[in-house]
Amino acid sequence: MYQTKQKSEGSANHLLVPFLFTTPFLIPFLISGQSTITINHVMINPDSNALPGRPLLADHDGNRQSSTPTPVTLLVVFSTLIAVLGSAVTGLASGYSSPSESGIMEDLGLSGAEYSLFGSMLTIGASVSSLVNGKITDVIGRRYTMGLSVAFSMVGWLLIAVAQNAWCLDVGRLLIGVGVGITAYVVPVYIAEITPRTVRGAFTSLNQFSLCCGFSFVYFLGTVASWRVLALTGVFPCVLQMIGIFLIPESPRWLAKVSRENELEATLQSLRGKDADISQEAAEIREFTKAFEQESSRVLDMFQWKYARPLIIAIGLLIFQPLGGLTAIAYYASSIFESAGFSSNVGTICMAILQIPMTGLSVLLTDRAGRRPLLLVSSAGMCLSCTLIGMAFCFQNVTRLEAATPVMVFSGIMAYTVFYSIGIASLPWVMLSEVLPISIKGTAGSLASLVNWVSSWVVAYTFNFMFDWSAAGTFFIFAAMCGLTLVFEATIVPETKGRSLEELQASLTNFFSKDTTIVD
């Protein structure tokens, strides 16, 4: 995502490539903490995760749902790794336009305007597919939707690799964008629906971690490889994921949605282990899926009052994500550093390296610290970072203080990268996959992802105009938006750690089936 106009140099850069490519495959085993892939963690008290003023669900005997840790099987780990390969493709696509810029423009004779159009085709394609990604996911299932996104991306990368003109480049980039738009929605939804509640946040956060690894991989490889080789590199994870899709199970929640009861139990048993007791979880999935499906069958039904809170949470988080300056700093970090008088090469390399361990830290903390605390810390830190950058540009025109601008801008952007990576980077997509009921997940998910891509495009398009108007003012506006995000999270967003999807969604919608007991 970080677009720079200069290539970084240094013989050590290429040594990071194998590490960046293989790191996502190691994180799930770090999460599990044991060689047997069985989670060893502290028991979660359901009362501690209750929403203020919201009841918890109980089973038919009036007892609270069991909080016994559920083992994480190898199949869950493998399925998650196959899913996040699509996220790696997104990272490769986001970072591709930076190291390949000079090579493409020189080899194909593209003008600056033509290359800008090429770069923007990714967002355009993603916005288009966001209109239907949720519906597709509901109709053909999570697994085959990932296969569809891989097909679009693979064809797109191949077109770019063999392109001899701007038209072929643009079509290839557009197709990758379509695949990226589908992946952004379906991957976190699939992971959230197959993992046990105790590790759901961490495993779903791997979506963003894999994206960061993909971006950094293409950035560093771009210092030693041509733009055509980089494009062919994007095909590799597509091929792996396409093969893997035939080896992983479908989401049990989707199987319940389409009334494939026998497959539901068999799939859930394979995901939880042959010795696991899945009766309660299977019953919950059936009961709540059936209840919500009976309540909603039309697109406009997602605007019912009872769905207001989950819809506001999902859309609000995904709108605020880019409006807080994320897209601007990601796309224009190079020009920001140059305007401050700091080396763009050094700055962007530091950003690319820093976000890997920070996003990895987010993965490890999501199910320990909780979603809400991480979001609050992330937004507060981003607000302070943008304020620091704004003050730095104010000092730029003040005698005896202008020397502080480069250091303050670098420090502010590094701090922004840290705070963004530990929360806002991944958790909005995690919570989208958690809070939306199965009945509106497709339509509401499409709407939320669409507004996210549109907001990203608005920020990316207007940033240069705003920056020319006032560099300091631009970042003060971003700081204000981060402050609004903080208020939104503090007042609207609940904690979802340790709660089943059915329990959480029922609590948020105030909807309970006839046989469900409410515990005070």
Tab-separated table of C-alpha atoms in Angstrom, residues 181-413:
chain	number	residue	atom	x	y	z
A	181	GLY	CA	-12.661	-6.835	-3.147
A	182	ILE	CA	-14.089	-10.335	-2.763
A	183	THR	CA	-11.180	-11.535	-0.620
A	184	ALA	CA	-11.428	-8.598	1.795
A	185	TYR	CA	-14.909	-9.774	2.813
A	186	VAL	CA	-14.912	-13.555	2.510
A	187	VAL	CA	-11.604	-14.390	4.213
A	188	PRO	CA	-12.374	-12.920	7.684
A	189	VAL	CA	-15.937	-14.272	7.491
A	190	TYR	CA	-14.733	-17.792	6.695
A	191	ILE	CA	-12.067	-17.816	9.402
A	192	ALA	CA	-14.445	-16.451	12.031
A	193	GLU	CA	-17.000	-19.138	11.201
A	194	ILE	CA	-14.640	-22.131	11.449
A	195	THR	CA	-12.513	-21.245	14.484
A	196	PRO	CA	-13.371	-21.809	18.168
A	197	ARG	CA	-14.495	-18.692	20.007
A	198	THR	CA	-11.388	-18.682	22.227
A	199	VAL	CA	-9.009	-17.986	19.320
A	200	ARG	CA	-11.381	-16.495	16.766
A	201	GLY	CA	-9.983	-12.971	17.003
A	202	ALA	CA	-6.352	-13.998	16.684
A	203	PHE	CA	-6.954	-16.298	13.737
A	204	THR	CA	-9.137	-13.732	11.955
A	205	SER	CA	-6.461	-11.071	12.512
A	206	LEU	CA	-4.077	-13.213	10.476
A	207	ASN	CA	-5.928	-11.762	7.489
A	208	GLN	CA	-4.220	-8.390	7.987
A	209	PHE	CA	-0.923	-9.936	9.059
A	210	SER	CA	-0.724	-11.937	5.847
A	211	LEU	CA	-1.563	-8.795	3.869
A	212	CYS	CA	1.326	-6.936	5.527
A	213	CYS	CA	3.710	-9.785	4.754
A	214	GLY	CA	2.585	-9.802	1.125
A	215	PHE	CA	3.155	-6.076	0.823
A	216	SER	CA	6.613	-6.127	2.403
A	217	PHE	CA	7.573	-9.181	0.342
A	218	VAL	CA	6.822	-7.476	-2.985
A	219	TYR	CA	8.425	-4.243	-1.821
A	220	PHE	CA	11.754	-5.828	-0.955
A	221	LEU	CA	11.737	-8.253	-3.891
A	222	GLY	CA	11.102	-5.260	-6.149
A	223	THR	CA	14.585	-3.962	-5.362
A	224	VAL	CA	16.169	-6.904	-7.204
A	225	ALA	CA	13.482	-8.171	-9.633
A	226	SER	CA	11.814	-6.744	-12.738
A	227	TRP	CA	8.142	-5.771	-12.825
A	228	ARG	CA	7.239	-8.822	-14.921
A	229	VAL	CA	8.893	-11.171	-12.425
A	230	LEU	CA	7.018	-9.417	-9.627
A	231	ALA	CA	3.735	-10.017	-11.442
A	232	LEU	CA	4.535	-13.716	-11.840
A	233	THR	CA	5.314	-13.831	-8.111
A	234	GLY	CA	1.705	-12.827	-7.510
A	235	VAL	CA	0.556	-15.976	-9.320
A	236	PHE	CA	2.339	-18.293	-6.866
A	237	PRO	CA	0.062	-17.815	-3.807
A	238	CYS	CA	-2.947	-17.916	-6.153
A	239	VAL	CA	-1.952	-21.388	-7.346
A	240	LEU	CA	-1.362	-22.600	-3.784
A	241	GLN	CA	-4.728	-21.284	-2.627
A	242	MET	CA	-6.579	-22.736	-5.612
A	243	ILE	CA	-5.194	-26.176	-4.773
A	244	GLY	CA	-5.861	-25.743	-1.070
A	245	ILE	CA	-9.499	-24.754	-1.541
A	246	PHE	CA	-10.277	-28.316	-2.596
A	247	LEU	CA	-8.716	-29.612	0.638
A	248	ILE	CA	-10.487	-27.438	3.218
A	249	PRO	CA	-14.056	-27.723	4.544
A	250	GLU	CA	-16.954	-25.345	3.998
A	251	SER	CA	-18.122	-23.061	6.829
A	252	PRO	CA	-20.536	-24.865	9.191
A	253	ARG	CA	-22.600	-21.677	9.465
A	254	TRP	CA	-23.120	-21.552	5.703
A	255	LEU	CA	-24.027	-25.246	5.623
A	256	ALA	CA	-26.687	-24.500	8.252
A	257	LYS	CA	-27.902	-21.542	6.217
A	258	VAL	CA	-28.520	-23.746	3.157
A	259	SER	CA	-29.993	-26.586	5.274
A	260	ARG	CA	-27.249	-29.140	4.642
A	261	GLU	CA	-27.630	-30.674	8.106
A	262	ASN	CA	-25.621	-33.861	7.626
A	263	GLU	CA	-22.650	-31.979	6.187
A	264	LEU	CA	-22.909	-29.452	9.027
A	265	GLU	CA	-22.287	-32.058	11.725
A	266	ALA	CA	-19.594	-33.881	9.770
A	267	THR	CA	-17.744	-30.642	9.001
A	268	LEU	CA	-17.990	-29.336	12.548
A	269	GLN	CA	-16.725	-32.646	13.918
A	270	SER	CA	-13.709	-32.571	11.610
A	271	LEU	CA	-12.946	-28.974	12.618
A	272	ARG	CA	-13.223	-29.653	16.361
A	273	GLY	CA	-11.623	-33.106	16.399
A	274	LYS	CA	-13.046	-36.618	16.366
A	275	ASP	CA	-13.274	-36.799	20.166
A	276	ALA	CA	-14.875	-33.377	20.666
A	277	ASP	CA	-18.508	-33.035	21.740
A	278	ILE	CA	-20.081	-30.791	19.100
A	279	SER	CA	-23.737	-31.311	20.041
A	280	GLN	CA	-24.208	-27.982	21.810
A	281	GLU	CA	-22.352	-25.932	19.214
A	282	ALA	CA	-24.202	-27.627	16.350
A	283	ALA	CA	-27.532	-27.041	18.084
A	284	GLU	CA	-26.717	-23.355	18.592
A	285	ILE	CA	-25.750	-22.920	14.963
A	286	ARG	CA	-28.943	-24.602	13.738
A	287	GLU	CA	-31.236	-22.764	16.127
A	288	PHE	CA	-29.998	-19.272	15.542
A	289	THR	CA	-29.435	-19.665	11.823
A	290	LYS	CA	-32.997	-20.913	11.425
A	291	ALA	CA	-34.412	-18.152	13.613
A	292	PHE	CA	-32.584	-15.342	11.843
A	293	GLU	CA	-33.326	-16.775	8.407
A	294	GLN	CA	-37.048	-16.774	9.196
A	295	GLU	CA	-36.861	-13.157	10.268
A	296	SER	CA	-35.167	-11.719	7.159
A	297	SER	CA	-35.203	-12.582	3.497
A	298	ARG	CA	-34.973	-9.261	1.626
A	299	VAL	CA	-32.155	-6.771	1.117
A	300	LEU	CA	-34.055	-3.934	2.793
A	301	ASP	CA	-34.667	-6.070	5.865
A	302	MET	CA	-31.151	-5.289	7.073
A	303	PHE	CA	-32.394	-1.762	7.835
A	304	GLN	CA	-34.831	-3.033	10.455
A	305	TRP	CA	-34.417	-1.408	13.866
A	306	LYS	CA	-33.209	-4.611	15.538
A	307	TYR	CA	-30.249	-4.786	13.126
A	308	ALA	CA	-29.318	-1.142	13.703
A	309	ARG	CA	-26.534	-1.711	16.203
A	310	PRO	CA	-24.585	-4.443	14.377
A	311	LEU	CA	-24.999	-2.537	11.112
A	312	ILE	CA	-23.775	0.714	12.670
A	313	ILE	CA	-20.798	-1.076	14.260
A	314	ALA	CA	-19.718	-2.764	11.016
A	315	ILE	CA	-20.203	0.237	8.725
A	316	GLY	CA	-18.903	2.766	11.255
A	317	LEU	CA	-15.619	0.957	11.860
A	318	LEU	CA	-14.977	0.446	8.139
A	319	ILE	CA	-15.758	4.087	7.308
A	320	PHE	CA	-13.554	5.495	10.061
A	321	GLN	CA	-10.666	3.155	9.137
A	322	PRO	CA	-9.547	5.128	6.025
A	323	LEU	CA	-10.881	8.543	7.132
A	324	GLY	CA	-8.371	8.666	9.971
A	325	GLY	CA	-5.540	9.092	7.466
A	326	LEU	CA	-4.701	5.458	6.851
A	327	THR	CA	-5.091	5.587	3.075
A	328	ALA	CA	-3.265	8.916	2.808
A	329	ILE	CA	-0.215	7.797	4.769
A	330	ALA	CA	-0.198	4.391	3.075
A	331	TYR	CA	-0.343	5.754	-0.467
A	332	TYR	CA	1.608	8.996	-0.110
A	333	ALA	CA	4.174	8.336	2.615
A	334	SER	CA	7.005	9.048	0.180
A	335	SER	CA	5.775	12.533	-0.712
A	336	ILE	CA	5.007	13.301	2.956
A	337	PHE	CA	8.574	12.441	3.953
A	338	GLU	CA	9.976	14.482	1.066
A	339	SER	CA	7.845	17.504	1.999
A	340	ALA	CA	9.210	17.300	5.531
A	341	GLY	CA	12.796	17.067	4.282
A	342	PHE	CA	13.285	13.463	5.361
A	343	SER	CA	14.614	10.607	3.200
A	344	SER	CA	11.633	8.874	1.570
A	345	ASN	CA	13.662	5.677	1.115
A	346	VAL	CA	14.568	5.402	4.775
A	347	GLY	CA	11.072	6.362	5.906
A	348	THR	CA	9.112	3.948	3.747
A	349	ILE	CA	11.504	1.041	4.412
A	350	CYS	CA	11.098	1.605	8.149
A	351	MET	CA	7.319	1.613	7.736
A	352	ALA	CA	7.342	-1.602	5.732
A	353	ILE	CA	9.501	-3.374	8.311
A	354	LEU	CA	7.782	-1.983	11.406
A	355	GLN	CA	4.257	-3.031	10.504
A	356	ILE	CA	5.173	-6.747	10.377
A	357	PRO	CA	6.007	-7.272	14.088
A	358	MET	CA	3.319	-4.803	15.175
A	359	THR	CA	0.590	-6.590	13.233
A	360	GLY	CA	1.937	-9.878	14.584
A	361	LEU	CA	1.613	-8.443	18.097
A	362	SER	CA	-2.005	-7.578	17.331
A	363	VAL	CA	-2.653	-11.189	16.339
A	364	LEU	CA	-1.291	-12.413	19.665
A	365	LEU	CA	-3.167	-9.812	21.739
A	366	THR	CA	-6.597	-9.925	20.079
A	367	ASP	CA	-7.915	-12.820	22.178
A	368	ARG	CA	-5.976	-11.846	25.286
A	369	ALA	CA	-6.496	-8.098	25.621
A	370	GLY	CA	-9.757	-8.059	23.665
A	371	ARG	CA	-10.920	-6.225	20.536
A	372	ARG	CA	-12.288	-3.118	22.206
A	373	PRO	CA	-9.186	-2.162	24.263
A	374	LEU	CA	-6.959	-2.606	21.214
A	375	LEU	CA	-9.259	-0.443	19.104
A	376	LEU	CA	-9.303	2.291	21.753
A	377	VAL	CA	-5.525	2.293	22.168
A	378	SER	CA	-5.056	2.208	18.389
A	379	SER	CA	-7.362	5.169	17.711
A	380	ALA	CA	-5.949	7.237	20.582
A	381	GLY	CA	-2.397	6.624	19.383
A	382	MET	CA	-3.287	7.485	15.784
A	383	CYS	CA	-4.923	10.716	16.983
A	384	LEU	CA	-1.807	11.751	18.886
A	385	SER	CA	0.450	10.742	15.975
A	386	CYS	CA	-1.505	12.851	13.466
A	387	THR	CA	-1.413	15.775	15.905
A	388	LEU	CA	2.372	15.429	16.152
A	389	ILE	CA	2.730	15.402	12.352
A	390	GLY	CA	0.461	18.444	12.044
A	391	MET	CA	2.529	20.344	14.628
A	392	ALA	CA	5.715	19.350	12.778
A	393	PHE	CA	4.483	20.994	9.588
A	394	CYS	CA	3.469	24.067	11.598
A	395	PHE	CA	7.071	24.352	12.795
A	396	GLN	CA	8.348	24.106	9.214
A	397	ASN	CA	7.822	27.818	8.649
A	398	VAL	CA	8.971	28.949	12.106
A	399	THR	CA	12.519	30.175	12.464
A	400	ARG	CA	14.688	28.026	14.756
A	401	LEU	CA	12.038	25.281	14.833
A	402	GLU	CA	12.099	24.143	11.214
A	403	ALA	CA	14.972	21.751	11.935
A	404	ALA	CA	12.644	19.695	14.128
A	405	THR	CA	10.158	19.031	11.309
A	406	PRO	CA	11.898	16.026	9.645
A	407	VAL	CA	12.434	14.192	12.939
A	408	MET	CA	8.906	14.943	14.180
A	409	VAL	CA	7.292	13.801	10.922
A	410	PHE	CA	9.335	10.589	10.897
A	411	SER	CA	8.516	9.916	14.558
A	412	GLY	CA	4.836	10.697	13.980
A	413	ILE	CA	4.494	8.379	10.992
